Amino acid sequence: MSLYVILMGVQGAGKGLQAKLIEEHFGIPQVSTGDLFRAMRARSDDLARKVQDIMASGKLVDDETTNAIVVDRLTQADARNGVILDGYPRNQAQAAFLESHLAEKGARVNAVLLLELDLYTAFKRAFGRVTDADGGSYNYYYNADGVDFAWTNDDSDCFPPRLEASLRADGSMLRRRPDDASADAIIQRIDTYLDTTRALISHFESGGRVQKINADQRIEAVWTDIRQALESL
Ligand code: AMP
């Protein structure tokens, strides 16, 4: 039997991290549209450049481009038994497209896990987030162990201070996503979530497929709730 799971929740709710745990435990791959778009950074064609500009602003990439990249990923061999969708669908048109695509394969969305988090915490999780080269995640506000953080003022006084972070163990610099470093891009993403993505909850609720998970807990506790929700399907 195939398993198609949608992880929903405002940015910073921990979708990416939990998707990795589901992937390891249930053996179905994480499909993150944000990661797929970020991977396009290595390309220099017009579409790739346009996508990077849209991402930096915190706005959504157009549905046609987004749906095409998802279908391409869903038809790869490792996705034949299902996937965990992280960051997709984000609006009604994408949800309708996904459902008809799955119906053509005789599959359906089995569960929607809604990771609930208050918006102030969501802001801090995004604004304070940095990652190392292996994908390890740290946070200025919540998880600063082993990391040296510094606010560096702009010499011209025209721009806000930059948050710089390095691993104490080896001095390597940590990376901050451009759309996390801009407060405006974070607010834009939260607004899009409230205005557009959140409406999908009632869309999927009508099919009784939404399970609410408290995302304001330790990673292990969130994971326990998610595992139980998926095992009860
Ligand atoms: P994320 O990593 O999920 O926060 O996504 C980062 C950025 O990628 C978003 O702010 C959008 O610009 C773009 N993006 C990711 N998923 C989608 C989607 N389903 N539809 C449109 N744009 C998306």
mmCIF file of C-alpha atoms and ligand atoms in Angstrom:
data_model
loop_
_atom_site.group_PDB
_atom_site.id
_atom_site.type_symbol
_atom_site.label_atom_id
_atom_site.label_comp_id
_atom_site.label_asym_id
_atom_site.label_seq_id
_atom_site.Cartn_x
_atom_site.Cartn_y
_atom_site.Cartn_z
ATOM 1 C CA MET A 1 0.000 0.000 0.000
ATOM 2 C CA SER A 2 1.243 3.471 -0.796
ATOM 3 C CA LEU A 3 1.469 6.258 1.753
ATOM 4 C CA TYR A 4 1.112 9.918 0.800
ATOM 5 C CA VAL A 5 1.489 12.278 3.738
ATOM 6 C CA ILE A 6 1.314 16.062 3.676
ATOM 7 C CA LEU A 7 3.152 17.974 6.384
ATOM 8 C CA MET A 8 1.536 21.347 6.933
ATOM 9 C CA GLY A 9 2.416 24.184 9.249
ATOM 10 C CA VAL A 10 3.878 27.657 9.304
ATOM 11 C CA GLN A 11 7.618 27.988 8.526
ATOM 12 C CA GLY A 12 9.671 27.075 11.566
ATOM 13 C CA ALA A 13 7.145 24.469 12.713
ATOM 14 C CA GLY A 14 9.767 21.757 12.125
ATOM 15 C CA LYS A 15 8.335 20.183 8.973
ATOM 16 C CA GLY A 16 11.735 19.490 7.389
ATOM 17 C CA LEU A 17 13.188 17.875 10.473
ATOM 18 C CA GLN A 18 10.142 15.710 11.144
ATOM 19 C CA ALA A 19 9.941 14.740 7.463
ATOM 20 C CA LYS A 20 13.463 13.294 7.751
ATOM 21 C CA LEU A 21 12.395 11.206 10.771
ATOM 22 C CA ILE A 22 9.298 9.922 8.933
ATOM 23 C CA GLU A 23 11.498 9.115 5.937
ATOM 24 C CA GLU A 24 13.874 7.005 8.061
ATOM 25 C CA HIS A 25 11.108 5.232 9.966
ATOM 26 C CA PHE A 26 8.543 4.590 7.242
ATOM 27 C CA GLY A 27 10.924 4.270 4.270
ATOM 28 C CA ILE A 28 9.231 6.827 2.021
ATOM 29 C CA PRO A 29 11.193 9.871 0.812
ATOM 30 C CA GLN A 30 10.697 13.474 1.838
ATOM 31 C CA VAL A 31 9.726 15.723 -1.059
ATOM 32 C CA SER A 32 10.357 19.329 -0.099
ATOM 33 C CA THR A 33 9.523 21.843 -2.808
ATOM 34 C CA GLY A 34 11.661 24.416 -0.953
ATOM 35 C CA ASP A 35 14.667 22.050 -1.151
ATOM 36 C CA LEU A 36 13.977 21.287 -4.817
ATOM 37 C CA PHE A 37 13.883 25.011 -5.589
ATOM 38 C CA ARG A 38 17.015 25.700 -3.504
ATOM 39 C CA ALA A 39 18.830 22.970 -5.468
ATOM 40 C CA MET A 40 18.188 25.035 -8.607
ATOM 41 C CA ARG A 41 20.710 27.552 -7.241
ATOM 42 C CA ALA A 42 23.414 25.552 -8.988
ATOM 43 C CA ARG A 43 21.825 26.389 -12.366
ATOM 44 C CA SER A 44 22.200 29.686 -14.187
ATOM 45 C CA ASP A 45 19.235 29.627 -16.615
ATOM 46 C CA ASP A 46 16.442 32.213 -16.535
ATOM 47 C CA LEU A 47 13.947 29.994 -14.716
ATOM 48 C CA ALA A 48 16.450 29.103 -11.986
ATOM 49 C CA ARG A 49 17.340 32.786 -11.485
ATOM 50 C CA LYS A 50 13.662 33.778 -11.361
ATOM 51 C CA VAL A 51 12.949 31.096 -8.739
ATOM 52 C CA GLN A 52 15.848 32.273 -6.527
ATOM 53 C CA ASP A 53 14.564 35.875 -6.690
ATOM 54 C CA ILE A 54 11.031 34.811 -5.746
ATOM 55 C CA MET A 55 12.313 32.713 -2.851
ATOM 56 C CA ALA A 56 14.441 35.555 -1.489
ATOM 57 C CA SER A 57 11.306 37.745 -1.371
ATOM 58 C CA GLY A 58 9.297 35.136 0.542
ATOM 59 C CA LYS A 59 6.609 34.974 -2.173
ATOM 60 C CA LEU A 60 5.349 31.792 -3.816
ATOM 61 C CA VAL A 61 6.733 30.368 -7.043
ATOM 62 C CA ASP A 62 4.000 30.031 -9.725
ATOM 63 C CA ASP A 63 1.845 26.894 -9.653
ATOM 64 C CA GLU A 64 2.845 25.647 -13.086
ATOM 65 C CA THR A 65 6.554 25.547 -12.218
ATOM 66 C CA THR A 66 5.842 24.107 -8.777
ATOM 67 C CA ASN A 67 3.477 21.360 -9.960
ATOM 68 C CA ALA A 68 5.901 20.353 -12.710
ATOM 69 C CA ILE A 69 8.808 19.961 -10.280
ATOM 70 C CA VAL A 70 6.623 17.859 -7.947
ATOM 71 C CA VAL A 71 5.379 15.520 -10.699
ATOM 72 C CA ASP A 72 8.942 15.048 -11.883
ATOM 73 C CA ARG A 73 9.953 14.032 -8.337
ATOM 74 C CA LEU A 74 6.901 11.777 -7.770
ATOM 75 C CA THR A 75 7.674 9.759 -10.871
ATOM 76 C CA GLN A 76 11.163 8.803 -9.649
ATOM 77 C CA ALA A 77 11.677 5.195 -8.585
ATOM 78 C CA ASP A 78 12.151 5.799 -4.852
ATOM 79 C CA ALA A 79 8.754 7.564 -4.697
ATOM 80 C CA ARG A 80 6.707 4.639 -6.041
ATOM 81 C CA ASN A 81 5.322 3.697 -2.598
ATOM 82 C CA GLY A 82 4.516 7.237 -1.585
ATOM 83 C CA VAL A 83 6.194 10.371 -0.238
ATOM 84 C CA ILE A 84 6.098 12.888 2.571
ATOM 85 C CA LEU A 85 5.232 16.248 1.077
ATOM 86 C CA ASP A 86 6.880 19.126 2.898
ATOM 87 C CA GLY A 87 5.876 22.614 1.783
ATOM 88 C CA TYR A 88 3.468 21.383 -0.917
ATOM 89 C CA PRO A 89 0.623 21.940 -1.634
ATOM 90 C CA ARG A 90 0.510 25.560 -0.493
ATOM 91 C CA ASN A 91 -2.731 26.679 -2.147
ATOM 92 C CA GLN A 92 -6.028 25.297 -3.487
ATOM 93 C CA ALA A 93 -4.803 25.007 -7.076
ATOM 94 C CA GLN A 94 -1.791 22.933 -6.017
ATOM 95 C CA ALA A 95 -3.978 20.736 -3.786
ATOM 96 C CA ALA A 96 -6.422 20.083 -6.637
ATOM 97 C CA PHE A 97 -3.553 19.314 -8.997
ATOM 98 C CA LEU A 98 -1.971 16.891 -6.527
ATOM 99 C CA GLU A 99 -5.218 15.076 -5.842
ATOM 100 C CA SER A 100 -5.946 14.564 -9.522
ATOM 101 C CA HIS A 101 -2.365 13.449 -10.175
ATOM 102 C CA LEU A 102 -2.580 10.855 -7.389
ATOM 103 C CA ALA A 103 -6.067 9.727 -8.483
ATOM 104 C CA GLU A 104 -4.640 8.919 -11.926
ATOM 105 C CA LYS A 105 -2.259 6.502 -10.197
ATOM 106 C CA GLY A 106 -5.040 5.033 -8.042
ATOM 107 C CA ALA A 107 -3.574 6.708 -4.945
ATOM 108 C CA ARG A 108 -4.713 9.466 -2.607
ATOM 109 C CA VAL A 109 -3.500 11.745 0.172
ATOM 110 C CA ASN A 110 -3.679 9.420 3.187
ATOM 111 C CA ALA A 111 -2.968 11.949 5.925
ATOM 112 C CA VAL A 112 -2.363 15.619 6.526
ATOM 113 C CA LEU A 113 -0.297 16.335 9.612
ATOM 114 C CA LEU A 114 -0.809 19.888 10.790
ATOM 115 C CA LEU A 115 2.116 21.067 12.928
ATOM 116 C CA GLU A 116 0.635 23.802 15.103
ATOM 117 C CA LEU A 117 2.873 26.608 16.364
ATOM 118 C CA ASP A 118 2.233 30.174 17.538
ATOM 119 C CA LEU A 119 3.469 32.792 15.104
ATOM 120 C CA TYR A 120 5.905 34.547 17.483
ATOM 121 C CA THR A 121 7.767 31.270 18.021
ATOM 122 C CA ALA A 122 7.590 30.599 14.281
ATOM 123 C CA PHE A 123 9.242 33.964 13.604
ATOM 124 C CA LYS A 124 12.080 33.290 16.063
ATOM 125 C CA ARG A 125 12.646 29.785 14.732
ATOM 126 C CA ALA A 126 13.093 31.136 11.211
ATOM 127 C CA PHE A 127 14.980 34.362 12.048
ATOM 128 C CA GLY A 128 17.440 32.616 14.391
ATOM 129 C CA ARG A 129 18.023 29.499 12.254
ATOM 130 C CA VAL A 130 21.444 28.573 10.828
ATOM 131 C CA THR A 131 22.657 25.277 9.365
ATOM 132 C CA ASP A 132 25.980 23.522 8.931
ATOM 133 C CA ALA A 133 27.260 21.819 5.788
ATOM 134 C CA ASP A 134 25.716 18.479 6.852
ATOM 135 C CA GLY A 135 22.266 19.983 7.362
ATOM 136 C CA GLY A 136 22.615 20.191 11.171
ATOM 137 C CA SER A 137 20.375 22.971 12.465
ATOM 138 C CA TYR A 138 21.062 25.509 15.248
ATOM 139 C CA ASN A 139 19.157 28.507 16.482
ATOM 140 C CA TYR A 140 20.209 31.812 18.036
ATOM 141 C CA TYR A 141 17.191 31.777 20.348
ATOM 142 C CA TYR A 142 16.662 28.094 21.064
ATOM 143 C CA ASN A 143 19.659 25.906 20.281
ATOM 144 C CA ALA A 144 22.922 27.801 20.487
ATOM 145 C CA ASP A 145 25.080 25.101 22.134
ATOM 146 C CA GLY A 146 28.494 24.844 20.504
ATOM 147 C CA VAL A 147 27.892 27.851 18.247
ATOM 148 C CA ASP A 148 29.381 31.349 18.432
ATOM 149 C CA PHE A 149 26.844 33.929 17.316
ATOM 150 C CA ALA A 150 27.624 37.596 16.640
ATOM 151 C CA TRP A 151 25.627 40.530 15.348
ATOM 152 C CA THR A 152 27.809 42.505 12.942
ATOM 153 C CA ASN A 153 26.856 46.119 12.336
ATOM 154 C CA ASP A 154 26.832 47.515 8.827
ATOM 155 C CA ASP A 155 29.632 50.125 8.597
ATOM 156 C CA SER A 156 27.500 52.496 6.528
ATOM 157 C CA ASP A 157 24.660 52.317 9.066
ATOM 158 C CA CYS A 158 22.247 51.841 6.140
ATOM 159 C CA PHE A 159 21.403 48.197 6.743
ATOM 160 C CA PRO A 160 20.425 46.161 9.794
ATOM 161 C CA PRO A 161 23.103 44.089 11.580
ATOM 162 C CA ARG A 162 23.979 40.665 10.141
ATOM 163 C CA LEU A 163 23.845 37.531 12.237
ATOM 164 C CA GLU A 164 27.059 35.551 11.856
ATOM 165 C CA ALA A 165 27.519 32.101 13.318
ATOM 166 C CA SER A 166 30.369 29.611 13.454
ATOM 167 C CA LEU A 167 30.857 26.195 15.002
ATOM 168 C CA ARG A 168 33.054 26.506 18.096
ATOM 169 C CA ALA A 169 34.595 23.052 17.488
ATOM 170 C CA ASP A 170 36.253 23.882 14.154
ATOM 171 C CA GLY A 171 35.442 27.540 13.418
ATOM 172 C CA SER A 172 33.449 26.642 10.281
ATOM 173 C CA MET A 173 30.887 29.244 9.284
ATOM 174 C CA LEU A 174 27.204 28.333 9.475
ATOM 175 C CA ARG A 175 24.722 29.297 6.785
ATOM 176 C CA ARG A 176 21.571 31.344 7.120
ATOM 177 C CA ARG A 177 18.934 31.059 4.390
ATOM 178 C CA PRO A 178 18.462 34.427 2.620
ATOM 179 C CA ASP A 179 14.708 34.215 3.237
ATOM 180 C CA ASP A 180 15.347 33.629 6.963
ATOM 181 C CA ALA A 181 17.794 36.557 7.191
ATOM 182 C CA SER A 182 15.171 39.022 5.955
ATOM 183 C CA ALA A 183 12.471 39.864 8.496
ATOM 184 C CA ASP A 184 10.276 41.066 5.638
ATOM 185 C CA ALA A 185 10.585 37.734 3.803
ATOM 186 C CA ILE A 186 9.629 35.874 6.991
ATOM 187 C CA ILE A 187 6.579 38.092 7.495
ATOM 188 C CA GLN A 188 5.656 37.587 3.839
ATOM 189 C CA ARG A 189 5.844 33.803 4.288
ATOM 190 C CA ILE A 190 3.742 33.892 7.459
ATOM 191 C CA ASP A 191 1.166 36.081 5.683
ATOM 192 C CA THR A 192 1.029 33.687 2.740
ATOM 193 C CA TYR A 193 0.542 30.823 5.156
ATOM 194 C CA LEU A 194 -2.318 32.637 6.913
ATOM 195 C CA ASP A 195 -4.003 33.920 3.747
ATOM 196 C CA THR A 196 -3.588 30.977 1.401
ATOM 197 C CA THR A 197 -2.123 27.792 2.822
ATOM 198 C CA ARG A 198 -4.189 27.643 5.996
ATOM 199 C CA ALA A 199 -7.382 27.416 3.940
ATOM 200 C CA LEU A 200 -6.256 23.962 2.850
ATOM 201 C CA ILE A 201 -6.878 22.652 6.350
ATOM 202 C CA SER A 202 -10.642 22.821 5.899
ATOM 203 C CA HIS A 203 -10.270 21.393 2.394
ATOM 204 C CA PHE A 204 -8.611 18.250 3.780
ATOM 205 C CA GLU A 205 -10.631 18.250 7.027
ATOM 206 C CA SER A 206 -13.745 17.474 5.019
ATOM 207 C CA GLY A 207 -12.184 14.116 4.202
ATOM 208 C CA GLY A 208 -11.314 13.544 7.899
ATOM 209 C CA ARG A 209 -7.632 13.370 7.037
ATOM 210 C CA VAL A 210 -6.180 16.167 9.183
ATOM 211 C CA GLN A 211 -4.356 15.286 12.400
ATOM 212 C CA LYS A 212 -3.233 18.174 14.599
ATOM 213 C CA ILE A 213 0.189 17.939 16.226
ATOM 214 C CA ASN A 214 1.532 20.339 18.858
ATOM 215 C CA ALA A 215 4.808 21.541 17.319
ATOM 216 C CA ASP A 216 5.774 23.575 20.382
ATOM 217 C CA GLN A 217 7.418 20.607 22.096
ATOM 218 C CA ARG A 218 10.834 18.976 22.037
ATOM 219 C CA ILE A 219 11.713 17.355 18.701
ATOM 220 C CA GLU A 220 11.399 13.845 20.194
ATOM 221 C CA ALA A 221 7.927 14.558 21.609
ATOM 222 C CA VAL A 222 6.682 15.930 18.283
ATOM 223 C CA TRP A 223 8.101 12.872 16.557
ATOM 224 C CA THR A 224 6.329 10.502 19.002
ATOM 225 C CA ASP A 225 2.995 12.211 18.259
ATOM 226 C CA ILE A 226 3.599 12.016 14.513
ATOM 227 C CA ARG A 227 4.626 8.362 14.613
ATOM 228 C CA GLN A 228 1.533 7.448 16.590
ATOM 229 C CA ALA A 229 -0.691 9.402 14.201
ATOM 230 C CA LEU A 230 0.752 7.615 11.167
ATOM 231 C CA GLU A 231 0.702 4.186 12.816
ATOM 232 C CA SER A 232 -2.980 4.638 13.586
ATOM 233 C CA LEU A 233 -3.850 5.022 9.875
HETATM 234 P P1 AMP B 1 10.250 26.413 2.278
HETATM 235 O O1 AMP B 1 11.613 25.815 2.339
HETATM 236 O O2 AMP B 1 9.156 25.375 2.222
HETATM 237 O O3 AMP B 1 10.036 27.460 3.339
HETATM 238 O O4 AMP B 1 10.149 27.178 0.871
HETATM 239 C C1 AMP B 1 11.019 28.247 0.568
HETATM 240 C C2 AMP B 1 10.457 29.044 -0.594
HETATM 241 O O5 AMP B 1 10.336 28.220 -1.756
HETATM 242 C C3 AMP B 1 9.059 29.603 -0.381
HETATM 243 O O6 AMP B 1 9.057 30.817 0.355
HETATM 244 C C4 AMP B 1 8.611 29.808 -1.831
HETATM 245 O O7 AMP B 1 9.226 30.938 -2.418
HETATM 246 C C5 AMP B 1 9.166 28.577 -2.509
HETATM 247 N N1 AMP B 1 8.221 27.442 -2.408
HETATM 248 C C6 AMP B 1 8.376 26.285 -1.696
HETATM 249 N N2 AMP B 1 7.307 25.475 -1.846
HETATM 250 C C7 AMP B 1 6.444 26.127 -2.649
HETATM 251 C C8 AMP B 1 5.141 25.824 -3.164
HETATM 252 N N3 AMP B 1 4.507 24.681 -2.843
HETATM 253 N N4 AMP B 1 4.560 26.742 -3.974
HETATM 254 C C9 AMP B 1 5.172 27.871 -4.325
HETATM 255 N N5 AMP B 1 6.378 28.243 -3.860
HETATM 256 C C10 AMP B 1 7.023 27.385 -3.034
#
